[in-house]
């Protein structure tokens, strides 16, 4: 069987205020054509269909058209909700839509109820494991603690139990939305840290033939059977070197991965990160290749030049971001607040604040536990409120 693995569409998201709905529609066209041309047996969408819980109407309309087009292909599609989606909203009408071959898996309680496909070699069970907020599902899954690893492990235990009760030789695929150890993140992903433990080991997916992951925006292979498709479009300049693709996975007769091919996604416009003095950026012919790109420029002039954005835009009309990093300044004292926080979790920032107001001395174990509990409670409360809006 051939499966097309994609994720993190983030319908409705903009790129530095540039509307990407047209580019997202072009990606859907490409996906539908790929399914048709490559004779795909099922489409897997591993979460973050929308960019936010209450998406704008044009994004909802694009999603609606996408569902109709996928259904018209007669090729089964399995979708899960991600941490950006409202699971309740995305799952509205799931039972009815299921009849059209579009299988929305947004309820954690149904994670061990697979979509079952068959070919000449037997059945393939496709399990949709939506994003699990640990504080909300810990008791439901009987997990021993509030962590991503604990709740994912408990959910996978249910999946493995269902699989064990099926006919010998049944092949299996799991869709999940999580941060797996070894994955490379980018600036455009929302932090899903809970209690300082953001990553789960790839071993949590042992026992299934393929894990189709979502959340991280770079296409990457954790191991042969655990892969991220990445987002189809770049959503931050940190993705400047990403090659945006989907995985075309061939699952063999005995559950072996017979092939894993990257299918390139359409690129609406290249990205470029430029750094240097303004006059040098404007004169250097090596930058001619970036004149039609979306540009992030960091100026290193010792003194801020006059009217820098307008001057940049004269050569690079699609400049979207402008920053200043003057030559010779001390890195820490000159860096912005946002730069100093980049890559740090909420927990780490809070612990730093404790040390700052105390005048030295890190938070102790008891204080870290209090901070962790507070963040867990806020995240859980936000999720509860979201389901009732």
PDB file of N, CA and C in Angstrom, residues 2 8 15 30 115 130 132 142 148 159 163 172 174 203 212 234 285 290 315 362 365 368:
ATOM      1  N   UNK A   2       0.364   2.295  -0.641  1.00  0.00           N
ATOM      2  CA  UNK A   2       1.074   3.570  -0.693  1.00  0.00           C
ATOM      3  C   UNK A   2       0.290   4.616   0.091  1.00  0.00           C
ATOM      4  N   UNK A   8       0.596  19.632   9.407  1.00  0.00           N
ATOM      5  CA  UNK A   8       0.896  21.037   9.709  1.00  0.00           C
ATOM      6  C   UNK A   8       0.570  21.977   8.556  1.00  0.00           C
ATOM      7  N   UNK A  15       2.345  34.852   6.789  1.00  0.00           N
ATOM      8  CA  UNK A  15       3.800  34.877   6.933  1.00  0.00           C
ATOM      9  C   UNK A  15       4.225  36.330   7.020  1.00  0.00           C
ATOM     10  N   UNK A  30      -1.837  20.557  -5.447  1.00  0.00           N
ATOM     11  CA  UNK A  30      -0.694  19.662  -5.635  1.00  0.00           C
ATOM     12  C   UNK A  30      -0.928  18.321  -4.950  1.00  0.00           C
ATOM     13  N   UNK A 115      -9.088   2.953  11.430  1.00  0.00           N
ATOM     14  CA  UNK A 115      -9.637   2.831  10.086  1.00  0.00           C
ATOM     15  C   UNK A 115      -8.923   1.624   9.474  1.00  0.00           C
ATOM     16  N   UNK A 130      -4.880  11.858  18.228  1.00  0.00           N
ATOM     17  CA  UNK A 130      -4.824  13.322  18.214  1.00  0.00           C
ATOM     18  C   UNK A 130      -3.883  13.851  19.286  1.00  0.00           C
ATOM     19  N   UNK A 132      -2.527  15.119  22.527  1.00  0.00           N
ATOM     20  CA  UNK A 132      -3.004  14.841  23.876  1.00  0.00           C
ATOM     21  C   UNK A 132      -2.448  15.876  24.839  1.00  0.00           C
ATOM     22  N   UNK A 142      -5.275   6.642  32.436  1.00  0.00           N
ATOM     23  CA  UNK A 142      -4.642   5.953  33.555  1.00  0.00           C
ATOM     24  C   UNK A 142      -3.141   6.115  33.565  1.00  0.00           C
ATOM     25  N   UNK A 148       3.899  14.251  28.517  1.00  0.00           N
ATOM     26  CA  UNK A 148       3.599  13.755  27.170  1.00  0.00           C
ATOM     27  C   UNK A 148       3.990  12.289  27.025  1.00  0.00           C
ATOM     28  N   UNK A 159      -3.524   1.037  21.804  1.00  0.00           N
ATOM     29  CA  UNK A 159      -3.405   0.712  20.381  1.00  0.00           C
ATOM     30  C   UNK A 159      -2.777  -0.661  20.195  1.00  0.00           C
ATOM     31  N   UNK A 163      -4.353  -3.974  18.418  1.00  0.00           N
ATOM     32  CA  UNK A 163      -3.647  -4.621  17.316  1.00  0.00           C
ATOM     33  C   UNK A 163      -3.389  -6.102  17.613  1.00  0.00           C
ATOM     34  N   UNK A 172       0.148  -2.021  10.543  1.00  0.00           N
ATOM     35  CA  UNK A 172      -0.374  -0.919  11.356  1.00  0.00           C
ATOM     36  C   UNK A 172       0.363   0.385  11.097  1.00  0.00           C
ATOM     37  N   UNK A 174       0.272   4.519  12.807  1.00  0.00           N
ATOM     38  CA  UNK A 174      -0.236   5.455  13.806  1.00  0.00           C
ATOM     39  C   UNK A 174       0.049   6.878  13.333  1.00  0.00           C
ATOM     40  N   UNK A 203      10.787   5.271  20.958  1.00  0.00           N
ATOM     41  CA  UNK A 203      10.417   3.918  21.387  1.00  0.00           C
ATOM     42  C   UNK A 203       8.960   3.820  21.816  1.00  0.00           C
ATOM     43  N   UNK A 212       3.342   8.199  11.529  1.00  0.00           N
ATOM     44  CA  UNK A 212       3.270   9.420  10.725  1.00  0.00           C
ATOM     45  C   UNK A 212       3.097  10.595  11.673  1.00  0.00           C
ATOM     46  N   UNK A 234       6.751  27.274   4.366  1.00  0.00           N
ATOM     47  CA  UNK A 234       7.582  27.862   5.418  1.00  0.00           C
ATOM     48  C   UNK A 234       6.747  28.876   6.185  1.00  0.00           C
ATOM     49  N   UNK A 285      26.537  42.034  -5.624  1.00  0.00           N
ATOM     50  CA  UNK A 285      25.845  41.333  -6.703  1.00  0.00           C
ATOM     51  C   UNK A 285      25.546  39.874  -6.361  1.00  0.00           C
ATOM     52  N   UNK A 290      18.465  36.923  -4.594  1.00  0.00           N
ATOM     53  CA  UNK A 290      17.446  37.075  -3.558  1.00  0.00           C
ATOM     54  C   UNK A 290      16.489  38.244  -3.822  1.00  0.00           C
ATOM     55  N   UNK A 315      15.663  47.488  -3.647  1.00  0.00           N
ATOM     56  CA  UNK A 315      16.321  46.355  -4.297  1.00  0.00           C
ATOM     57  C   UNK A 315      15.601  45.045  -3.995  1.00  0.00           C
ATOM     58  N   UNK A 362      19.167  29.867  42.207  1.00  0.00           N
ATOM     59  CA  UNK A 362      18.148  29.280  41.350  1.00  0.00           C
ATOM     60  C   UNK A 362      16.971  28.752  42.162  1.00  0.00           C
ATOM     61  N   UNK A 365      13.996  22.580  44.124  1.00  0.00           N
ATOM     62  CA  UNK A 365      13.125  21.536  43.575  1.00  0.00           C
ATOM     63  C   UNK A 365      11.664  21.790  43.896  1.00  0.00           C
ATOM     64  N   UNK A 368      10.409  24.666  41.757  1.00  0.00           N
ATOM     65  CA  UNK A 368      10.209  24.233  40.366  1.00  0.00           C
ATOM     66  C   UNK A 368       8.928  23.426  40.215  1.00  0.00           C
TER      67      UNK A 368
END
